[in-house]
């Protein structure tokens, strides 16, 4: 055991140290680190949680990447069909990291009741549709199956159901326009078998999910013609890379678009949380560091005579600095321990019980404040906080080199 560590350990363990003048200041320094860690953990966990939740909702109903025809259509309606006879469908084996690909089509219509009407976009899906992404948001009923004959079963949002006074099992009529606006429109009767609530109003107020065959018949498409393909990835962080690979593996007459491009406003909004989080982390580390610097300065002042004696006995400046840095390291570790214990406990309770809720769910697209707990950012946060505080403590420890042994021994 080196003697610097031995002396530091004796200082920390002594009763005089715990009842000294510096004790309250040291406790404040420890509390500052603990509070800083708690605030940083909450800021990161809630920021990442909100980003993840909003991203999942958008992706669930649109896929990570869409493959469409090149056209000037800026609406939500599929106009020019794409053949499903493609080398990337039904399995996109030429690109790694693709979880699923499905064929869909959309068509604008108007739901008509005796007292009201509402414009909607029918999203037609087929037997290859992966309902697992939508299942999470199902609040009533069940998910339909479109593997057999033409089905009139649809899934609508609770937003539309409330606006039109619909209930599970209700039948309603929807009108779809024809290419020639002078012709009589198509009329289709649908039955509500499921109601979902994504909390994302841009999706909830527009879409209902039904059988793809309805759109194929109204558009006079064959069973092998669809509006576009939705691609789901295993890893969202590879979105740009995979979009480029998919683009290179699809025919030149097809276009690819990422979910970030399609919902650019939403994704730009959630990226703002990163800047807020970085700002909070920087402020908390600075506050914690300043408090620890103050604590170390008081500790050095209190141990001036000890410093003089150690210098008189031949200890180098660096050796004496190490004694106080060991001491400070212990205090930082103590602050990190309590900060993580309290912070992670609060986050775990929120994750399991959903105690805290947003006052305006429509503004944040979720009602309960989501949290995302991951080992990687917890380790990086603790490591970064420890290193930053330790480096800041090197500055006040330089004072030790300026202390004269004779004056220090006489110091009272």
Tab-separated table of C-alpha atoms in Angstrom:
chain	number	residue	atom	x	y	z
A	1	UNK	CA	0.000	0.000	0.000
A	2	UNK	CA	1.480	3.407	-0.947
A	3	UNK	CA	1.689	5.873	1.891
A	4	UNK	CA	-0.374	8.558	0.117
A	5	UNK	CA	-3.351	6.227	-0.020
A	6	UNK	CA	-2.732	5.158	3.584
A	7	UNK	CA	-2.769	8.765	4.842
A	8	UNK	CA	-5.865	9.602	2.795
A	9	UNK	CA	-7.637	6.553	4.222
A	10	UNK	CA	-6.731	7.564	7.788
A	11	UNK	CA	-8.003	11.101	7.181
A	12	UNK	CA	-11.327	9.845	5.828
A	13	UNK	CA	-11.769	7.385	8.689
A	14	UNK	CA	-10.870	9.752	11.523
A	15	UNK	CA	-13.612	11.102	13.790
A	16	UNK	CA	-11.965	14.518	13.825
A	17	UNK	CA	-12.367	14.675	10.047
A	18	UNK	CA	-16.082	13.946	10.303
A	19	UNK	CA	-16.631	16.661	12.938
A	20	UNK	CA	-14.230	19.234	11.488
A	21	UNK	CA	-15.002	22.689	10.088
A	22	UNK	CA	-14.810	21.287	6.557
A	23	UNK	CA	-17.373	18.513	7.219
A	24	UNK	CA	-20.488	20.559	6.262
A	25	UNK	CA	-18.796	21.902	3.127
A	26	UNK	CA	-17.702	18.389	2.137
A	27	UNK	CA	-21.268	17.134	2.633
A	28	UNK	CA	-22.531	19.954	0.424
A	29	UNK	CA	-19.995	18.924	-2.243
A	30	UNK	CA	-21.144	15.302	-2.079
A	31	UNK	CA	-24.794	16.408	-2.214
A	32	UNK	CA	-24.046	18.629	-5.244
A	33	UNK	CA	-22.587	15.676	-7.150
A	34	UNK	CA	-25.482	13.418	-6.127
A	35	UNK	CA	-28.121	15.991	-7.152
A	36	UNK	CA	-26.255	16.655	-10.393
A	37	UNK	CA	-26.199	12.951	-11.251
A	38	UNK	CA	-29.914	12.630	-10.432
A	39	UNK	CA	-30.812	15.585	-12.661
A	40	UNK	CA	-28.568	14.355	-15.496
A	41	UNK	CA	-29.981	10.813	-15.329
A	42	UNK	CA	-33.545	12.121	-15.426
A	43	UNK	CA	-32.764	14.520	-18.292
A	44	UNK	CA	-31.120	11.812	-20.415
A	45	UNK	CA	-33.632	9.063	-19.595
A	46	UNK	CA	-36.706	11.209	-20.283
A	47	UNK	CA	-35.171	12.812	-23.380
A	48	UNK	CA	-34.235	9.452	-24.893
A	49	UNK	CA	-37.526	7.942	-23.727
A	50	UNK	CA	-39.596	10.617	-25.455
A	51	UNK	CA	-37.548	10.380	-28.652
A	52	UNK	CA	-37.849	6.600	-28.673
A	53	UNK	CA	-41.592	6.611	-27.993
A	54	UNK	CA	-42.432	9.196	-30.660
A	55	UNK	CA	-40.148	7.458	-33.161
A	56	UNK	CA	-41.795	4.092	-32.471
A	57	UNK	CA	-45.251	5.547	-33.064
A	58	UNK	CA	-44.315	7.106	-36.394
A	59	UNK	CA	-42.442	3.992	-37.546
A	60	UNK	CA	-45.255	1.651	-36.491
A	61	UNK	CA	-47.623	3.106	-39.081
A	62	UNK	CA	-45.130	3.988	-41.824
A	63	UNK	CA	-42.056	1.766	-41.611
A	64	UNK	CA	-38.462	3.004	-41.425
A	65	UNK	CA	-38.110	3.392	-45.203
A	66	UNK	CA	-40.732	3.556	-47.946
A	67	UNK	CA	-40.222	2.502	-51.546
A	68	UNK	CA	-42.481	4.339	-54.006
A	69	UNK	CA	-42.730	5.383	-57.632
A	70	UNK	CA	-41.108	8.621	-58.739
A	71	UNK	CA	-44.014	11.020	-59.147
A	72	UNK	CA	-45.077	14.512	-58.160
A	73	UNK	CA	-47.809	13.308	-55.840
A	74	UNK	CA	-47.482	15.104	-52.513
A	75	UNK	CA	-50.706	13.668	-51.046
A	76	UNK	CA	-51.243	10.532	-49.001
A	77	UNK	CA	-52.924	8.750	-51.912
A	78	UNK	CA	-51.297	6.047	-54.026
A	79	UNK	CA	-51.769	6.910	-57.704
A	80	UNK	CA	-49.291	4.926	-59.770
A	81	UNK	CA	-49.104	1.233	-58.872
A	82	UNK	CA	-45.931	-0.802	-58.340
A	83	UNK	CA	-45.735	-4.476	-59.224
A	84	UNK	CA	-44.959	-6.854	-56.373
A	85	UNK	CA	-42.879	-8.845	-58.848
A	86	UNK	CA	-39.606	-7.412	-57.512
A	87	UNK	CA	-36.368	-9.128	-56.546
A	88	UNK	CA	-36.548	-7.470	-53.108
A	89	UNK	CA	-40.067	-8.704	-52.293
A	90	UNK	CA	-41.275	-10.530	-50.212
A	91	UNK	CA	-37.769	-10.944	-48.726
A	92	UNK	CA	-35.112	-8.245	-49.034
A	93	UNK	CA	-32.148	-10.607	-48.857
A	94	UNK	CA	-29.699	-8.401	-50.748
A	95	UNK	CA	-29.384	-5.960	-47.816
A	96	UNK	CA	-28.532	-7.005	-44.256
A	97	UNK	CA	-30.354	-5.591	-41.246
A	98	UNK	CA	-33.857	-5.579	-42.784
A	99	UNK	CA	-36.449	-7.040	-40.458
A	100	UNK	CA	-39.539	-6.991	-42.671
A	101	UNK	CA	-40.973	-5.579	-45.889
A	102	UNK	CA	-44.684	-5.232	-46.644
A	103	UNK	CA	-46.818	-3.995	-49.534
A	104	UNK	CA	-49.504	-1.355	-48.890
A	105	UNK	CA	-51.597	1.255	-50.690
A	106	UNK	CA	-53.558	4.334	-49.631
A	107	UNK	CA	-56.679	6.056	-50.926
A	108	UNK	CA	-58.457	9.197	-49.801
A	109	UNK	CA	-62.112	8.929	-48.847
A	110	UNK	CA	-64.877	10.481	-46.768
A	111	UNK	CA	-66.681	8.685	-43.951
A	112	UNK	CA	-70.352	9.596	-44.143
A	113	UNK	CA	-72.936	9.255	-41.385
A	114	UNK	CA	-76.477	10.540	-41.001
A	115	UNK	CA	-75.304	13.601	-39.105
A	116	UNK	CA	-71.640	14.077	-39.933
A	117	UNK	CA	-68.754	13.313	-42.263
A	118	UNK	CA	-64.963	13.075	-41.915
A	119	UNK	CA	-62.156	12.894	-44.453
A	120	UNK	CA	-59.805	9.924	-44.008
A	121	UNK	CA	-57.068	7.973	-45.771
A	122	UNK	CA	-57.709	4.255	-46.055
A	123	UNK	CA	-54.451	2.372	-45.670
A	124	UNK	CA	-54.867	-0.936	-47.446
A	125	UNK	CA	-52.775	-3.817	-46.140
A	126	UNK	CA	-52.516	-7.456	-47.093
A	127	UNK	CA	-51.546	-10.838	-45.714
A	128	UNK	CA	-47.900	-9.768	-45.351
A	129	UNK	CA	-48.718	-6.879	-42.981
A	130	UNK	CA	-46.940	-7.107	-39.621
A	131	UNK	CA	-49.536	-6.209	-36.999
A	132	UNK	CA	-47.060	-6.423	-34.106
A	133	UNK	CA	-46.184	-2.750	-34.535
A	134	UNK	CA	-49.844	-1.677	-34.265
A	135	UNK	CA	-50.807	-4.163	-31.549
A	136	UNK	CA	-49.219	-1.990	-28.854
A	137	UNK	CA	-51.654	0.832	-29.606
A	138	UNK	CA	-54.834	-1.282	-29.789
A	139	UNK	CA	-57.237	-0.150	-27.048
A	140	UNK	CA	-60.397	-2.028	-28.054
A	141	UNK	CA	-61.372	-5.022	-30.142
A	142	UNK	CA	-58.989	-7.140	-32.182
A	143	UNK	CA	-56.775	-6.941	-35.229
A	144	UNK	CA	-58.301	-8.132	-38.523
A	145	UNK	CA	-56.912	-10.759	-40.856
A	146	UNK	CA	-56.771	-10.186	-44.612
A	147	UNK	CA	-55.554	-13.598	-45.733
A	148	UNK	CA	-58.785	-14.841	-47.294
A	149	UNK	CA	-61.612	-13.261	-49.252
A	150	UNK	CA	-62.331	-9.535	-49.453
A	151	UNK	CA	-62.889	-8.246	-45.908
A	152	UNK	CA	-64.872	-5.216	-44.760
A	153	UNK	CA	-63.235	-5.221	-41.317
A	154	UNK	CA	-61.260	-2.086	-40.466
A	155	UNK	CA	-59.296	-0.619	-37.575
A	156	UNK	CA	-59.854	3.069	-36.828
A	157	UNK	CA	-58.396	5.462	-34.273
A	158	UNK	CA	-60.132	6.455	-31.060
A	159	UNK	CA	-59.842	10.055	-32.323
A	160	UNK	CA	-62.097	9.276	-35.315
A	161	UNK	CA	-64.370	7.053	-33.237
A	162	UNK	CA	-64.986	9.866	-30.742
A	163	UNK	CA	-65.557	12.494	-33.441
A	164	UNK	CA	-68.078	10.340	-35.283
A	165	UNK	CA	-69.614	8.625	-32.203
A	166	UNK	CA	-68.525	5.204	-33.431
A	167	UNK	CA	-68.276	2.148	-31.219
A	168	UNK	CA	-66.701	-1.241	-31.647
A	169	UNK	CA	-68.814	-3.342	-34.047
A	170	UNK	CA	-70.438	-0.348	-35.773
A	171	UNK	CA	-70.882	-0.332	-39.555
A	172	UNK	CA	-70.358	2.822	-41.589
A	173	UNK	CA	-70.185	3.975	-45.185
A	174	UNK	CA	-67.180	5.552	-46.863
A	175	UNK	CA	-67.163	7.338	-50.206
A	176	UNK	CA	-64.112	7.255	-52.506
A	177	UNK	CA	-63.749	9.451	-55.572
A	178	UNK	CA	-63.002	8.169	-59.055
A	179	UNK	CA	-60.360	9.396	-61.462
A	180	UNK	CA	-63.053	11.157	-63.445
A	181	UNK	CA	-64.667	13.488	-60.944
A	182	UNK	CA	-67.898	13.543	-62.954
A	183	UNK	CA	-68.475	9.819	-62.362
A	184	UNK	CA	-70.379	8.607	-59.342
A	185	UNK	CA	-68.010	7.830	-56.444
A	186	UNK	CA	-67.310	4.401	-54.998
A	187	UNK	CA	-69.225	3.498	-51.860
A	188	UNK	CA	-67.874	0.948	-49.410
A	189	UNK	CA	-69.362	-0.333	-46.166
A	190	UNK	CA	-66.932	-1.141	-43.376
A	191	UNK	CA	-67.194	-2.708	-39.935
A	192	UNK	CA	-65.101	-1.575	-36.960
A	193	UNK	CA	-63.344	-4.573	-35.392
A	194	UNK	CA	-60.580	-2.673	-33.619
A	195	UNK	CA	-59.818	0.797	-32.241
A	196	UNK	CA	-56.262	2.085	-31.753
A	197	UNK	CA	-54.801	5.146	-30.080
A	198	UNK	CA	-51.237	6.057	-30.964
A	199	UNK	CA	-51.428	9.472	-29.301
A	200	UNK	CA	-49.887	10.882	-32.488
A	201	UNK	CA	-52.719	13.025	-33.820
A	202	UNK	CA	-51.206	13.457	-37.264
A	203	UNK	CA	-51.727	9.706	-37.730
A	204	UNK	CA	-54.866	9.208	-35.631
A	205	UNK	CA	-56.946	11.887	-37.335
A	206	UNK	CA	-56.146	10.703	-40.866
A	207	UNK	CA	-55.707	6.963	-41.143
A	208	UNK	CA	-57.806	3.868	-40.863
A	209	UNK	CA	-56.498	0.418	-41.797
A	210	UNK	CA	-58.421	-1.905	-44.093
A	211	UNK	CA	-58.120	-4.585	-46.738
A	212	UNK	CA	-55.718	-3.786	-49.597
A	213	UNK	CA	-58.084	-5.542	-52.045
A	214	UNK	CA	-60.589	-2.683	-51.742
A	215	UNK	CA	-58.076	-0.181	-53.109
A	216	UNK	CA	-56.907	-2.589	-55.812
A	217	UNK	CA	-60.495	-3.034	-57.028
A	218	UNK	CA	-61.373	0.672	-56.920
A	219	UNK	CA	-58.170	1.603	-58.776
A	220	UNK	CA	-58.636	-1.312	-61.195
A	221	UNK	CA	-55.287	-2.777	-60.220
A	222	UNK	CA	-54.389	-6.422	-60.357
A	223	UNK	CA	-53.698	-8.426	-57.213
A	224	UNK	CA	-49.961	-7.956	-57.837
A	225	UNK	CA	-50.102	-4.145	-57.913
A	226	UNK	CA	-49.659	-2.019	-54.797
A	227	UNK	CA	-49.045	1.607	-53.880
A	228	UNK	CA	-45.696	1.314	-52.089
A	229	UNK	CA	-43.529	-0.870	-49.893
A	230	UNK	CA	-42.728	-0.268	-46.222
A	231	UNK	CA	-39.375	-1.489	-44.954
A	232	UNK	CA	-38.639	-2.143	-41.283
A	233	UNK	CA	-35.066	-2.246	-39.980
A	234	UNK	CA	-33.485	-4.025	-37.037
A	235	UNK	CA	-31.577	-0.922	-35.955
A	236	UNK	CA	-32.891	2.636	-36.317
A	237	UNK	CA	-29.391	4.114	-35.946
A	238	UNK	CA	-28.505	2.602	-39.348
A	239	UNK	CA	-31.386	4.394	-41.094
A	240	UNK	CA	-29.307	6.545	-43.471
A	241	UNK	CA	-26.843	3.769	-44.292
A	242	UNK	CA	-29.587	1.224	-45.011
A	243	UNK	CA	-31.585	3.714	-47.087
A	244	UNK	CA	-28.572	4.173	-49.358
A	245	UNK	CA	-28.088	0.421	-49.664
A	246	UNK	CA	-31.784	-0.130	-50.404
A	247	UNK	CA	-31.731	2.628	-53.014
A	248	UNK	CA	-28.819	0.925	-54.779
A	249	UNK	CA	-30.661	-2.422	-54.798
A	250	UNK	CA	-33.979	-1.155	-56.187
A	251	UNK	CA	-34.828	-0.329	-59.842
A	252	UNK	CA	-34.087	3.194	-61.073
A	253	UNK	CA	-37.796	4.014	-61.495
A	254	UNK	CA	-38.402	3.545	-57.746
A	255	UNK	CA	-37.679	6.118	-55.072
A	256	UNK	CA	-36.777	5.561	-51.416
A	257	UNK	CA	-37.585	7.853	-48.509
A	258	UNK	CA	-36.671	7.577	-44.835
A	259	UNK	CA	-39.147	8.176	-42.054
A	260	UNK	CA	-37.063	11.189	-40.980
A	261	UNK	CA	-37.561	12.763	-44.405
A	262	UNK	CA	-41.258	11.991	-44.441
A	263	UNK	CA	-41.863	13.444	-40.968
A	264	UNK	CA	-39.024	15.955	-40.957
A	265	UNK	CA	-40.794	18.458	-38.691
A	266	UNK	CA	-41.467	15.866	-36.014
A	267	UNK	CA	-37.914	14.530	-36.025
A	268	UNK	CA	-36.409	18.009	-35.968
A	269	UNK	CA	-38.586	18.741	-32.948
A	270	UNK	CA	-37.444	15.702	-30.970
A	271	UNK	CA	-33.787	16.448	-31.781
A	272	UNK	CA	-34.135	19.664	-29.781
A	273	UNK	CA	-34.208	17.506	-26.650
A	274	UNK	CA	-30.585	16.515	-27.330
A	275	UNK	CA	-29.449	20.138	-27.099
A	276	UNK	CA	-31.411	20.631	-23.873
A	277	UNK	CA	-29.904	17.491	-22.390
A	278	UNK	CA	-26.335	18.523	-23.294
A	279	UNK	CA	-26.931	21.906	-21.689
A	280	UNK	CA	-28.238	20.367	-18.457
A	281	UNK	CA	-25.278	17.950	-18.292
A	282	UNK	CA	-22.759	20.765	-18.757
A	283	UNK	CA	-24.376	22.947	-16.075
A	284	UNK	CA	-24.642	20.113	-13.545
A	285	UNK	CA	-21.012	19.026	-14.036
A	286	UNK	CA	-19.786	22.621	-13.618
A	287	UNK	CA	-21.866	23.109	-10.451
A	288	UNK	CA	-20.685	19.799	-8.988
A	289	UNK	CA	-17.067	20.573	-9.920
A	290	UNK	CA	-17.155	24.036	-8.303
A	291	UNK	CA	-18.576	22.584	-5.091
A	292	UNK	CA	-15.865	19.918	-5.005
A	293	UNK	CA	-13.166	22.549	-5.638
A	294	UNK	CA	-14.502	24.538	-2.689
A	295	UNK	CA	-14.521	21.435	-0.500
A	296	UNK	CA	-10.951	20.552	-1.467
A	297	UNK	CA	-9.699	24.101	-0.818
A	298	UNK	CA	-11.222	24.059	2.664
A	299	UNK	CA	-9.752	20.617	3.278
A	300	UNK	CA	-6.274	21.809	2.229
A	301	UNK	CA	-6.594	24.893	4.440
A	302	UNK	CA	-7.640	22.726	7.374
A	303	UNK	CA	-4.678	20.382	6.862
A	304	UNK	CA	-2.029	23.056	6.318
A	305	UNK	CA	0.044	21.921	9.301
A	306	UNK	CA	-0.036	18.313	8.084
A	307	UNK	CA	1.160	19.470	4.659
A	308	UNK	CA	4.071	21.344	6.305
A	309	UNK	CA	5.070	18.297	8.353
A	310	UNK	CA	4.945	15.980	5.310
A	311	UNK	CA	7.102	18.424	3.333
A	312	UNK	CA	9.575	18.661	6.231
A	313	UNK	CA	9.800	14.874	6.264
A	314	UNK	CA	10.743	14.905	2.576
A	315	UNK	CA	7.461	14.277	0.794
A	316	UNK	CA	7.264	15.733	-2.690
A	317	UNK	CA	4.551	18.149	-3.743
A	318	UNK	CA	2.994	15.532	-6.037
A	319	UNK	CA	2.866	12.953	-3.202
A	320	UNK	CA	1.007	15.393	-0.955
A	321	UNK	CA	-1.321	16.356	-3.814
A	322	UNK	CA	-2.095	12.660	-4.284
A	323	UNK	CA	-3.210	12.426	-0.647
A	324	UNK	CA	-5.874	15.069	-1.228
A	325	UNK	CA	-6.785	13.748	-4.673
A	326	UNK	CA	-7.373	10.296	-3.163
A	327	UNK	CA	-9.564	11.967	-0.595
A	328	UNK	CA	-11.462	13.894	-3.273
A	329	UNK	CA	-11.857	10.736	-5.369
A	330	UNK	CA	-13.584	9.068	-2.435
A	331	UNK	CA	-15.949	12.018	-2.061
A	332	UNK	CA	-16.760	12.036	-5.802
A	333	UNK	CA	-17.419	8.284	-5.666
A	334	UNK	CA	-19.731	8.774	-2.705
A	335	UNK	CA	-21.684	11.442	-4.574
A	336	UNK	CA	-21.936	9.249	-7.668
A	337	UNK	CA	-23.150	6.294	-5.589
A	338	UNK	CA	-25.999	8.184	-3.941
A	339	UNK	CA	-26.864	10.012	-7.143
A	340	UNK	CA	-27.181	6.770	-9.098
A	341	UNK	CA	-29.082	5.019	-6.325
A	342	UNK	CA	-31.699	7.755	-5.988
A	343	UNK	CA	-31.830	8.701	-9.683
A	344	UNK	CA	-32.202	5.156	-11.017
A	345	UNK	CA	-34.779	4.327	-8.331
A	346	UNK	CA	-36.916	7.300	-9.414
A	347	UNK	CA	-36.571	6.359	-13.084
A	348	UNK	CA	-37.463	2.736	-12.404
A	349	UNK	CA	-40.597	3.780	-10.497
A	350	UNK	CA	-41.638	6.058	-13.360
A	351	UNK	CA	-40.976	3.326	-15.918
A	352	UNK	CA	-43.055	0.759	-14.034
A	353	UNK	CA	-45.842	2.891	-12.570
A	354	UNK	CA	-46.034	5.914	-14.904
A	355	UNK	CA	-46.594	8.296	-11.991
A	356	UNK	CA	-45.742	11.526	-13.816
A	357	UNK	CA	-47.831	12.548	-16.831
A	358	UNK	CA	-47.692	15.366	-19.353
A	359	UNK	CA	-50.253	18.148	-18.734
A	360	UNK	CA	-50.847	18.392	-22.507
A	361	UNK	CA	-50.451	14.911	-24.104
A	362	UNK	CA	-51.291	16.196	-27.598
A	363	UNK	CA	-48.283	18.501	-27.549
A	364	UNK	CA	-45.820	15.722	-26.687
A	365	UNK	CA	-47.648	12.843	-28.461
A	366	UNK	CA	-47.629	10.767	-25.245
A	367	UNK	CA	-49.612	11.009	-22.011
A	368	UNK	CA	-47.158	9.417	-19.561
A	369	UNK	CA	-43.592	10.756	-19.357
A	370	UNK	CA	-41.529	7.927	-20.878
A	371	UNK	CA	-38.093	6.912	-19.623
A	372	UNK	CA	-35.391	4.880	-21.311
A	373	UNK	CA	-32.893	3.168	-18.996
A	374	UNK	CA	-29.765	1.802	-20.686
A	375	UNK	CA	-26.431	0.691	-19.245
A	376	UNK	CA	-24.333	2.435	-21.916
A	377	UNK	CA	-25.332	6.026	-21.134
A	378	UNK	CA	-25.290	5.360	-17.351
A	379	UNK	CA	-21.662	4.198	-17.549
A	380	UNK	CA	-20.650	7.078	-19.839
A	381	UNK	CA	-22.401	9.632	-17.630
A	382	UNK	CA	-20.694	8.398	-14.457
A	383	UNK	CA	-17.323	8.100	-16.147
A	384	UNK	CA	-17.593	11.556	-17.707
A	385	UNK	CA	-18.717	13.155	-14.440
A	386	UNK	CA	-15.894	11.505	-12.498
A	387	UNK	CA	-13.205	12.522	-14.993
A	388	UNK	CA	-14.511	16.107	-15.305
A	389	UNK	CA	-14.679	16.618	-11.530
A	390	UNK	CA	-11.272	14.996	-10.999
A	391	UNK	CA	-9.612	17.184	-13.628
A	392	UNK	CA	-11.144	20.306	-12.087
A	393	UNK	CA	-9.710	19.256	-8.702
A	394	UNK	CA	-6.173	19.264	-10.100
A	395	UNK	CA	-6.338	23.078	-10.180
A	396	UNK	CA	-6.822	23.745	-6.433
A	397	UNK	CA	-4.344	20.996	-5.528
A	398	UNK	CA	-1.601	23.165	-7.110
A	399	UNK	CA	-1.874	25.391	-4.022
A	400	UNK	CA	-0.025	22.685	-2.100
A	401	UNK	CA	3.123	23.417	-4.118
A	402	UNK	CA	3.047	27.036	-2.915
A	403	UNK	CA	2.921	26.177	0.783
A	404	UNK	CA	6.166	26.748	2.742
A	405	UNK	CA	6.950	23.944	5.262
A	406	UNK	CA	8.088	26.393	7.999
A	407	UNK	CA	5.052	28.652	7.695
A	408	UNK	CA	2.722	25.670	7.363
A	409	UNK	CA	3.943	24.027	10.594
A	410	UNK	CA	3.418	27.311	12.478
A	411	UNK	CA	0.002	27.834	10.839
A	412	UNK	CA	-2.988	27.819	13.184
